[in-house]
XYZ file of C-alpha atoms in Angstrom:
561
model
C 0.000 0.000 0.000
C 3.087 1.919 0.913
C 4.555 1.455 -2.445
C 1.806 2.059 -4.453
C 0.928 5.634 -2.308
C 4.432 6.639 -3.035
C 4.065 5.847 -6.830
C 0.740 7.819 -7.220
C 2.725 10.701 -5.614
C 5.434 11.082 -7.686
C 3.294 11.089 -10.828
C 0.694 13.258 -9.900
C 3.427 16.268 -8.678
C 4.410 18.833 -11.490
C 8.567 18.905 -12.391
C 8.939 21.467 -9.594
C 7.194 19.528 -7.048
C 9.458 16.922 -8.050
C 12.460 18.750 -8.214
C 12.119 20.077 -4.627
C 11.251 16.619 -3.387
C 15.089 15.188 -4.608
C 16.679 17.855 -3.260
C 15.392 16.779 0.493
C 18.549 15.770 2.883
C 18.316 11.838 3.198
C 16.902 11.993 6.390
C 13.678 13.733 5.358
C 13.205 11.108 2.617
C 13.683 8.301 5.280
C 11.313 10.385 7.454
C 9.001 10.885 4.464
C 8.786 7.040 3.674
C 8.068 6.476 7.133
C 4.965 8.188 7.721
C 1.670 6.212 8.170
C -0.270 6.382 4.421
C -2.557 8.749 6.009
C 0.339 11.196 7.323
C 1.561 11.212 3.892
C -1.071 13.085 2.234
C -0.119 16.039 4.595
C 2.887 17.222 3.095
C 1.567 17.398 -0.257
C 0.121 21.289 -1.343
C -3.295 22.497 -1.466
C -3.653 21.312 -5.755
C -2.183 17.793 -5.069
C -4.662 16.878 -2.552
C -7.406 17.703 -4.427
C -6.175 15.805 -7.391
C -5.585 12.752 -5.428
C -8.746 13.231 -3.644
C -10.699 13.168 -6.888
C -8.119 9.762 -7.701
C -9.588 8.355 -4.723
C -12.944 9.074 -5.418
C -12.963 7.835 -8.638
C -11.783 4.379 -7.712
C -14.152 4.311 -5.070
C -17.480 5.387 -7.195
C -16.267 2.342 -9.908
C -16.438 -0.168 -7.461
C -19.783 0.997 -5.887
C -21.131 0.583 -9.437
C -19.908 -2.545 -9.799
C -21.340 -3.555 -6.835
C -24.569 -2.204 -7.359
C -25.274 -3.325 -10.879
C -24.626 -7.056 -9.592
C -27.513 -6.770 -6.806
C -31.065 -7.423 -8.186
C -34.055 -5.037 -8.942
C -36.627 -4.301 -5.828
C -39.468 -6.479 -6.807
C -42.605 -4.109 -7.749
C -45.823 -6.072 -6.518
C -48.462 -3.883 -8.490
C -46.652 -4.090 -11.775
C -46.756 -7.684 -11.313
C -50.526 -7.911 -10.195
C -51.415 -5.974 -13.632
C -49.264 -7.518 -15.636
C -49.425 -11.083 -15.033
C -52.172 -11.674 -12.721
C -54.907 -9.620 -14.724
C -55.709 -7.100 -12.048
C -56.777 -3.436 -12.110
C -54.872 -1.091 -11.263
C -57.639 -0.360 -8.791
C -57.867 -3.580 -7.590
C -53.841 -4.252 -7.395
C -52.871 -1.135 -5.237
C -55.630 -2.647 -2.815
C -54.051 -6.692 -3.089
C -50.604 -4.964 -2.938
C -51.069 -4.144 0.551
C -51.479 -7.495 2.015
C -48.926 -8.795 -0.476
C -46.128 -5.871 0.381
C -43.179 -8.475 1.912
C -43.393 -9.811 -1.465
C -39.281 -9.848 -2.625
C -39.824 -11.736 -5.737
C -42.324 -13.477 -7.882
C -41.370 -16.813 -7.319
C -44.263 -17.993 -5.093
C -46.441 -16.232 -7.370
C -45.797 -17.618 -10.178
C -45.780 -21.341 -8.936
C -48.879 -20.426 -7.720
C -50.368 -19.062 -11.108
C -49.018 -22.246 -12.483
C -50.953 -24.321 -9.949
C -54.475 -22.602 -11.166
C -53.829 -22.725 -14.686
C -53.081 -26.658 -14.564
C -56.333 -27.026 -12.367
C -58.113 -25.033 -16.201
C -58.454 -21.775 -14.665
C -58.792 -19.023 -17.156
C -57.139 -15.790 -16.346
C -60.079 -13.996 -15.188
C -60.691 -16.439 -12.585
C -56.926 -16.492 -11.423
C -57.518 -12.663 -11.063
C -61.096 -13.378 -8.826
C -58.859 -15.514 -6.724
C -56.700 -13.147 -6.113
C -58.994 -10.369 -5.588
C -61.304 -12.239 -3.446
C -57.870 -13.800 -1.293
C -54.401 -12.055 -2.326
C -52.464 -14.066 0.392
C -53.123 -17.303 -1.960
C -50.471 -16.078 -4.087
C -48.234 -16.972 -0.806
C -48.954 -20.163 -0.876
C -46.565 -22.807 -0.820
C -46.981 -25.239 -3.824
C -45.593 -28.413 -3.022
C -46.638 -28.196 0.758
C -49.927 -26.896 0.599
C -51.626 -27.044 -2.329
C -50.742 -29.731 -3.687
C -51.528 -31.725 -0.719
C -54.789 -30.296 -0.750
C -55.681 -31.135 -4.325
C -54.646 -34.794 -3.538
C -57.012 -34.799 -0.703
C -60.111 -33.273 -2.668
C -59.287 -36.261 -5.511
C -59.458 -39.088 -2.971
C -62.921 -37.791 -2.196
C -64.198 -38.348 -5.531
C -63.396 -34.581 -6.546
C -62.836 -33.982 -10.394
C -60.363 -31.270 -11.416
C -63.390 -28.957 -12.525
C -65.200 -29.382 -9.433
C -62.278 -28.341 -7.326
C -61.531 -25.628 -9.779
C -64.947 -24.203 -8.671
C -64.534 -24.849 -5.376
C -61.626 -22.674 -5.272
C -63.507 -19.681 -6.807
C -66.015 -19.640 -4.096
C -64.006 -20.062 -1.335
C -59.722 -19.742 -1.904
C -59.620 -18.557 1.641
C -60.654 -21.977 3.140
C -59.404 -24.349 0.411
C -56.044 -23.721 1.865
C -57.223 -24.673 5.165
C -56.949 -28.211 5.707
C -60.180 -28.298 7.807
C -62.146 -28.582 4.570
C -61.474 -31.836 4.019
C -63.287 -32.766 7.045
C -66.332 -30.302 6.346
C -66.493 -31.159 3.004
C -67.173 -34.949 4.234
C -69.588 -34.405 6.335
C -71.786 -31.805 4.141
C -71.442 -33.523 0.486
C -73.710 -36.483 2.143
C -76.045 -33.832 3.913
C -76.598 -31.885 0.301
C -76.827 -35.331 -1.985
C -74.279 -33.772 -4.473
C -71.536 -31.721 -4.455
C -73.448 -29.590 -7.221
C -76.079 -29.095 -4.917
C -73.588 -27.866 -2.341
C -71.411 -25.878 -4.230
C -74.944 -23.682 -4.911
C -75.488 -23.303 -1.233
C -71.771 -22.211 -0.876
C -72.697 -19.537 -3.488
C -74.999 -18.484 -1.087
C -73.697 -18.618 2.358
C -69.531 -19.100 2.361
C -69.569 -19.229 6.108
C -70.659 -22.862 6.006
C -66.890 -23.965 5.248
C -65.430 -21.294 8.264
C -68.528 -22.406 11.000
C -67.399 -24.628 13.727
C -68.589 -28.146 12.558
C -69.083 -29.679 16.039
C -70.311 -26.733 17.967
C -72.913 -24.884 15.060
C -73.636 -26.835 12.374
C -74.080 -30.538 13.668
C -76.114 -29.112 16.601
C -78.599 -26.984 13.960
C -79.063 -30.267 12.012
C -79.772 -32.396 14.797
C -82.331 -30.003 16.202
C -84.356 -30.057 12.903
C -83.841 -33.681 12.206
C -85.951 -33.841 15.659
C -88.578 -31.592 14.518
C -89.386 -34.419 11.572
C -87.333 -32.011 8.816
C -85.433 -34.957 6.585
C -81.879 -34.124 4.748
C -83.877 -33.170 1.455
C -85.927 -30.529 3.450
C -83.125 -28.731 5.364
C -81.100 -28.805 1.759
C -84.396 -26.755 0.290
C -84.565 -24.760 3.595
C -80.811 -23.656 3.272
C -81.723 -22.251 -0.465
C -83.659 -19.590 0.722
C -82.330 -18.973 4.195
C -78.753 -20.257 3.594
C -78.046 -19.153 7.205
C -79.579 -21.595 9.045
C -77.183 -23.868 9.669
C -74.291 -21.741 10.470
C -76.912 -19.435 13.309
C -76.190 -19.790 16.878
C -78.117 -22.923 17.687
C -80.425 -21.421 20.190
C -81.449 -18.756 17.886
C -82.567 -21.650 15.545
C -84.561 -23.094 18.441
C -86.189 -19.947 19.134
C -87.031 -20.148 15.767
C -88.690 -23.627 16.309
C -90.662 -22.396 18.934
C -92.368 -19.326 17.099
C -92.972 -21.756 13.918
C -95.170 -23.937 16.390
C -96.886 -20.988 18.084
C -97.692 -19.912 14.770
C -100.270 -23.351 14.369
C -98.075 -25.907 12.862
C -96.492 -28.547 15.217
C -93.451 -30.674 14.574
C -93.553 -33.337 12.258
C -96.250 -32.233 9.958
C -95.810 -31.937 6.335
C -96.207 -27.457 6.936
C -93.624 -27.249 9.380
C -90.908 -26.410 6.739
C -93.175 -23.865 5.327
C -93.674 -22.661 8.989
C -89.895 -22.538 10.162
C -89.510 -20.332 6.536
C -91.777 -18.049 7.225
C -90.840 -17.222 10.942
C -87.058 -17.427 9.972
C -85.273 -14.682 11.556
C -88.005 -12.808 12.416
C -88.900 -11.494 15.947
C -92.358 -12.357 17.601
C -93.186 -8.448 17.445
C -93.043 -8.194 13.293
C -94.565 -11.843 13.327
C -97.478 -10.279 15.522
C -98.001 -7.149 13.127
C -98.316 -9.311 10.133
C -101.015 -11.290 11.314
C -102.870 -8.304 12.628
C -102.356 -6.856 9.170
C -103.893 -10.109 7.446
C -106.597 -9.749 10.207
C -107.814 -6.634 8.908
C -106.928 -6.616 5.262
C -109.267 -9.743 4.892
C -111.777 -8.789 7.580
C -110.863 -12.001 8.983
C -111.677 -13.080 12.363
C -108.877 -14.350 15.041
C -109.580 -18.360 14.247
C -109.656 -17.468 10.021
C -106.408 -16.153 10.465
C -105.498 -18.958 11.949
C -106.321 -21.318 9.386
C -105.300 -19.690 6.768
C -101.653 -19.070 8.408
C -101.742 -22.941 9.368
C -102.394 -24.198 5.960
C -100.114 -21.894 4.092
C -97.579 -19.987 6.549
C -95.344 -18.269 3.686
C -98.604 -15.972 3.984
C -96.588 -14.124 6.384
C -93.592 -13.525 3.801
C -96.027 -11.048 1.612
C -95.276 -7.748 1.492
C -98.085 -5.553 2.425
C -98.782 -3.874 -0.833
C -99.103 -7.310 -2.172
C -101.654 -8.363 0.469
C -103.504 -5.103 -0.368
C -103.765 -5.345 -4.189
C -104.910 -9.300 -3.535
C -108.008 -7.999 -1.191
C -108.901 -5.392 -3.211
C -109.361 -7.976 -6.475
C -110.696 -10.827 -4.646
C -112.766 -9.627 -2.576
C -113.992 -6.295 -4.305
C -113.985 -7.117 -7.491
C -114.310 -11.023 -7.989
C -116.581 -10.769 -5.141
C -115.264 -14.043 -2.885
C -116.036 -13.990 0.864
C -113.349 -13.472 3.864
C -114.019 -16.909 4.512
C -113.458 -18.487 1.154
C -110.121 -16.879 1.122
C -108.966 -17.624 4.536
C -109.707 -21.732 3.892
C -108.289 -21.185 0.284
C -105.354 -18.932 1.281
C -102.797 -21.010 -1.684
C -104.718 -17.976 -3.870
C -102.517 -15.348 -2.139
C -99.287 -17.004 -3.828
C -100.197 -16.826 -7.595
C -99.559 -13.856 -9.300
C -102.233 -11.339 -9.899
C -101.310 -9.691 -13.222
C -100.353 -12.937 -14.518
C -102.588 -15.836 -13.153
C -105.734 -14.680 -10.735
C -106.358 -11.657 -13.265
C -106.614 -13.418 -16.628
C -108.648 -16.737 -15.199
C -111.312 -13.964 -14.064
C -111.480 -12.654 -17.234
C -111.888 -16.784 -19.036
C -114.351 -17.097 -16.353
C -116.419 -14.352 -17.251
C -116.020 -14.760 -20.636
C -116.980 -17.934 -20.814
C -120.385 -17.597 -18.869
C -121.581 -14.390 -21.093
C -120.797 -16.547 -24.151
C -122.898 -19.980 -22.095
C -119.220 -22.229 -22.745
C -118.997 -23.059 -19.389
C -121.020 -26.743 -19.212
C -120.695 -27.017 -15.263
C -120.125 -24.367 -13.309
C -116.665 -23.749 -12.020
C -115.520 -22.127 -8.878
C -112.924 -19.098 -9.193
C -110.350 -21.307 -6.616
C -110.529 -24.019 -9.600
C -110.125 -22.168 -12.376
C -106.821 -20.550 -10.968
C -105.596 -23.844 -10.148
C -105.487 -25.081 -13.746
C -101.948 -25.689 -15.326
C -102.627 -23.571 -18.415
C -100.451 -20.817 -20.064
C -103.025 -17.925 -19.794
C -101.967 -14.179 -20.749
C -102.245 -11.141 -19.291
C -104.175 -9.863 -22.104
C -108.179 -8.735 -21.524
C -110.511 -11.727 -23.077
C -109.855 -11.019 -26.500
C -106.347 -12.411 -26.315
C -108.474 -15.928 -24.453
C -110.553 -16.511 -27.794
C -107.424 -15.797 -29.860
C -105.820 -18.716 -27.954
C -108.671 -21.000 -27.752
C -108.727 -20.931 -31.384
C -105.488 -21.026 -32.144
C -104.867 -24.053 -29.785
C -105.079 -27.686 -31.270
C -107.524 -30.393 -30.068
C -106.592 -32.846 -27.744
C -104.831 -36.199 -29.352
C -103.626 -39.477 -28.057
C -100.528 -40.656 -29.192
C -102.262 -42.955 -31.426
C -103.959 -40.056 -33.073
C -101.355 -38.163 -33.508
C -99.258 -40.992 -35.308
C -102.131 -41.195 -37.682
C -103.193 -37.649 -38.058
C -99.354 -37.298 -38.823
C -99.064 -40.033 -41.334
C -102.469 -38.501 -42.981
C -100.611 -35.064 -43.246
C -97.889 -36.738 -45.054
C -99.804 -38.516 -47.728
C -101.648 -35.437 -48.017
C -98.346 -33.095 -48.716
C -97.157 -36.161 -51.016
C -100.081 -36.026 -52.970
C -99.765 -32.128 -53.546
C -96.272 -32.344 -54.938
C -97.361 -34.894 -57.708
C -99.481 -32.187 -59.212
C -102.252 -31.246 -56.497
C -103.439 -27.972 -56.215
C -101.755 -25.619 -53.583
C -103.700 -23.995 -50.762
C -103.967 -20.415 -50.530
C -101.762 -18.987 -48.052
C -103.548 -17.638 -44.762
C -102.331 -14.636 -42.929
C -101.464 -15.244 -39.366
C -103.993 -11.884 -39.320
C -106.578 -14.329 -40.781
C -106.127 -16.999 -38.623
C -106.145 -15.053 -35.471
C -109.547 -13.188 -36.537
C -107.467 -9.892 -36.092
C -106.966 -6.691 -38.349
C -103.559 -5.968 -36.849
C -100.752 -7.030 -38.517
C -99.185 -9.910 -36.461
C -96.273 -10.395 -38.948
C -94.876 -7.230 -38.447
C -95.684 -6.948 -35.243
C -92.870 -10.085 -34.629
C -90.839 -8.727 -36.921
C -90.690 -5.701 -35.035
C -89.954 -7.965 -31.798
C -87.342 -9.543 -32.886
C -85.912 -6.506 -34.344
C -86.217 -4.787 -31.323
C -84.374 -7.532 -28.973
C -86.792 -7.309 -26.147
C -86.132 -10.483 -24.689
C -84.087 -13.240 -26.389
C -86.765 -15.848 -27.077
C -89.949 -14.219 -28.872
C -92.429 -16.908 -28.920
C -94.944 -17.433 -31.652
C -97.771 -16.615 -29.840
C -96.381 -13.305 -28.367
C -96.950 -11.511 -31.303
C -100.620 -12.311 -31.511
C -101.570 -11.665 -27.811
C -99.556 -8.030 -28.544
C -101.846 -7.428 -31.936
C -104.943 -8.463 -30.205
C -104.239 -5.801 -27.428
C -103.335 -3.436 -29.842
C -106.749 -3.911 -31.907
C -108.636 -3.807 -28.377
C -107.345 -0.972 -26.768
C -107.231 1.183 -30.792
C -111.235 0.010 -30.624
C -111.864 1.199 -27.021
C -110.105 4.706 -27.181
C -112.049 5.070 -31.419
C -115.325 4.049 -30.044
C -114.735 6.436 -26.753
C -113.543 9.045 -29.155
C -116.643 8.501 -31.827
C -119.366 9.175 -28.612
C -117.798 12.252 -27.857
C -118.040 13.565 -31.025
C -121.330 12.515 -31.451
C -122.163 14.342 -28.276
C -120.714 17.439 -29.900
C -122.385 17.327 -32.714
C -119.329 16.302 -35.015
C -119.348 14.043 -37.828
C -114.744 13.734 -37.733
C -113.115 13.147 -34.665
C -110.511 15.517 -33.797
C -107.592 15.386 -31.004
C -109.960 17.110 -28.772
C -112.141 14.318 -29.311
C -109.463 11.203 -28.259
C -108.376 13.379 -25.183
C -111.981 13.388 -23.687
C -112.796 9.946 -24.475
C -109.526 9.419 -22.502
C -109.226 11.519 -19.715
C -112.954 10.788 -19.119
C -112.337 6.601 -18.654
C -110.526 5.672 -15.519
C -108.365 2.655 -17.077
C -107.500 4.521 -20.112
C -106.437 7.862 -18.122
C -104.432 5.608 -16.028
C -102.792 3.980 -18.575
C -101.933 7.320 -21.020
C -101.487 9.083 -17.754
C -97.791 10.370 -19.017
C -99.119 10.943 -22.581
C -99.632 14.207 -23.345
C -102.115 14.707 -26.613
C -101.294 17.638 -29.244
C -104.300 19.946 -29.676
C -106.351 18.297 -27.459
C -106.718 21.484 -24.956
C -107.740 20.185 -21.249
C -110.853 18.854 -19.580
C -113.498 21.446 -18.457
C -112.991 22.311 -14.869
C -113.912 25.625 -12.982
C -113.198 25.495 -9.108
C -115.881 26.679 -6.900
C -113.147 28.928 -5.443
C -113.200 31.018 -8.613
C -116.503 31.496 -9.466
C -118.091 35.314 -8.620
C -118.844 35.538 -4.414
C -121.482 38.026 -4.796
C -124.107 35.820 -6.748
C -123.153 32.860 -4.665
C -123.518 34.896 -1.284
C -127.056 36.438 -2.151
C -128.369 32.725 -3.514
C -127.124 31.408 0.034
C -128.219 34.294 2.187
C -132.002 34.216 0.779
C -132.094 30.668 0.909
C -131.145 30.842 4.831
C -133.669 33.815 5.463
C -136.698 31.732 3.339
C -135.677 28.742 5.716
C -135.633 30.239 9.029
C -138.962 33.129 8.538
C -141.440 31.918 6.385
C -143.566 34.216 4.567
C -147.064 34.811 6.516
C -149.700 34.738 4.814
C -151.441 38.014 3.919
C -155.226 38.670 5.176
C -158.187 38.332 3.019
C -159.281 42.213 2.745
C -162.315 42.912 4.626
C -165.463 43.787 2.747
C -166.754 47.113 2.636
């Protein structure tokens, strides 16, 4: 080091420098040479130092960059989530949080390669990771792996598990879910049939097995519930077996004070209905049925006996369903409450349209026996919403009634027949679906304009002919409307004047055009009392007080003279 000092000295001093330094008495040069290296630097001047300072400094800076360019990158977690897990950049500065003492993307990407074998596309690797970003921590060969092995010796197929780690990644490192899965797969039936009530309620793979959810099925095994009715119980209420198990007896408890006891074919019904609600709401609904039907304390009580999802109405349904059974079909409080399975259908489309066949069919004498209302909304029939034009449209356009014998033959005879018109027979005159259906609307264009329109993504062929037939009733209602008003005014043309009276004047038809608003039609005639002239109306009134309270006497017969 000594040396080399020296050397770096003597060729960085200018001649003089040098010249001055051999002309040093021996003894200073032995003195120089022994210094310490870091004495040495001492004796030079002011410019040497700085040039070997900037010497040093070089050296030192080369071999820091040498250094540093051989140590890796910092490894960035959110460029990775975007990049190669699929994430938004929304979504990754959230995962990168958790995922922070990430140092490189090792794990990661043994883990990626772990969900792609299992035929996970890329979108579901990124709902993994979204849902649980510590999965991407996972160790491969320890963990996973060993999992998957387990789920196979179960009876698992590859898909299955892949789907089983989208609803739950969380758990299916867990190796608790081996033992959960076999005690629920025979509870369910199918793992299908479980993997929809995981959908639903996730907790049933984090619930303690011994403590919650053996408990909850014991207690409704007792109440005479079998596997296949706590499976459709956990569809709609798909916390019911993870609940605290005294909550679910309090449950129990309500559905029998309800009416239904244990063991009987409504309790399932009954333990719906009541399902997390409190004894005060339960209360209030059957006070509300009480007086919405004008039923009396023991009606109520058989109608919430026979059907107890009653109780799961809403209250504007329960309202609209008095008001058309009992106001306008005109059945009894009674007839309802022992019938109460008529509360369930749907108004608009089921109770509404069999009251209009039923009428229909008595004005026109079709009926041969008469049928109650409670019958005809129990038949299995596709009827339409439509008034009881649309019911004659499908009457008509429905086939008679064949055996499968018949059919074979009537089949066979349509053959031959379509046989014998290719050799040469004469073709039928086509029919117009217009035709057939007795209407003046077009019904071609009318599906044409369905389809065109992508209003659904089936149109069936008879939805264009209930939507002409509605068409051509409600055009005839609001002409023949319009034609009487301008009759009444004298008018042989009907004007817009004349379609916003006939409209504004009929209840259903203002209700339905409500938001319609009719050029030159003006408005309906309407003077408030509050602007009509006080003086003529006070002077009427007072006279007609003062006639009613002092009568006119009655003036004396003038005496002869």
């Amino acid at each position: 080091m000594l040396v080399l000092q020296k050397h770096i000295l003597l060729l960085s001093f200018r001649p003089r420098a040098a010249t001055t330094l051999l002309s040093f008495r021996p003894r200073a040069a032995t003195t120089l040479l022994s210094f310490r290296p870091r004495a040495s630097t001492t004796l030079l001047s002011f410019p040497h130092r700085c040039l070997f300072s900037n010497t040093r400094f070089a050296t030192t800076a080369a071999a820091t960059a040498v250094a540093t360019s051989a140590s890796p990158a910092p490894f960035a977690v959110e460029e990775y989530l975007v990049a190669s897990c699929h994430l938004t950049p929304k979504q990754a500065v959230k995962a990168s949080k958790v995922l922070s003492h990430l140092k490189s993307p090792a794990r990661p990407e043994a883990v990626r390669a772990f969900l792609s074998d299992l035929g996970l596309s890329h979108a579901d690797v990124a709902a993994v990771v979204v849902y649980d970003p510590l999965f991407l921590c996972s160790e491969v060969d320890k963990t996973l792996t060993q999992r998957l092995a387990e789920l196979r010796d179960l009876g698992l197929s590859p898909s299955q598990i892949a789907r089983l780690v989208l609803v739950d990644p969380a758990r299916f490192r867990r190796p608790t879910i081996i033992s959960k899965l076999k005690y629920y797969v025979p509870l369910f039936g199918s793992f299908e049939t479980l993997l929809q009530a995981l959908k639903n309620n996730s907790y049933l793979l984090s619930s303690d097995l011994e403590n919650v959810v053996k408990p909850n099925v014991a207690l409704l095994r007792e109440c005479g519930l079998g596997d296949c009715d706590i499976v459709k119980l956990c569809v709609p209420v798909p916390r019911l077996l993870t609940t605290n198990p005294e909550r679910v007896k309090a449950m129990v408890e309500r559905a029998e004070d309800v009416g239904v006891p244990r063991g009987s074919a409504m309790f399932r019904h009954a333990l719906l209905a009541v399902a997390f609600l409190s004894e005060e709401k339960i209360a209030a609904k059957v006070e509300f049925l009480r007086k919405t039907f004008k039923w009396s304390e023991a009606e109520v009580a058989i109608a919430v006996a026979k059907l107890p999802v009653v109780l799961r109405n809403s209250q504007d349904r329960l309202l609209r369903m008095s008001e058309f059974l009992m106001y306008e079909v005109g059945l009894e409080p009674e007839y309802i409450a022992h019938r109460p399975a008529m509360l369930t259908y749907s108004l608009e489309a089921r109770l509404r349209p069999r009251y209009y066949v039923v009428m229909f069919l008595k004005e026109n004498g079709l009926l041969k026996r008469e049928r109650s209302f409670y019958t005809a909304a129990q038949v299995p029939i596709n009827v339409s919403t439509s008034p009881p034009i649309d019911l004659t449209i499908q009457r008509a356009a429905r086939p008679p009634f064949r055996s499968s014998r018949q059919r074979h033959i009537f089949s066979s005879s349509e053959k031959r027949k379509k046989m014998a018109g290719r050799k040469g027979g004469e073709r039928k005159k086509a029919v117009t679906r217009s035709a057939k259906a007795g209407l003046q609307f077009p019904v071609g264009r009318i599906g044409r304009f369905l389809k065109k329109g992508r209003y659904a993504q089936r149109v069936g062929s008879g939805a264009p002919v209930y939507l002409a037939a509605v068409l051509e009733y409600l055009a005839a209602e609001v002409l023949e409307l319009a034609g009487n008003a301008a009759k009444d005014n004298n008018k042989s043309r009907i004007v817009p004047r004349h379609l916003l009276l006939a409209i504004r004047n009929d209840e259903e038809l203002g209700k339905l055009l409500s938001g319609v608003t009719i050029a030159h039609g003006g408005v309906l005639p309407n003077i408030q009392s509050v602007l009509l002239p006080k003086k003529t109306t006070d002077k009427v009134a007072a006279a007609a007080e003062k006639e009613s309270k002092s009568p006119k006497k009655k003036k004396k017969p003038a005496a002869k003279e």
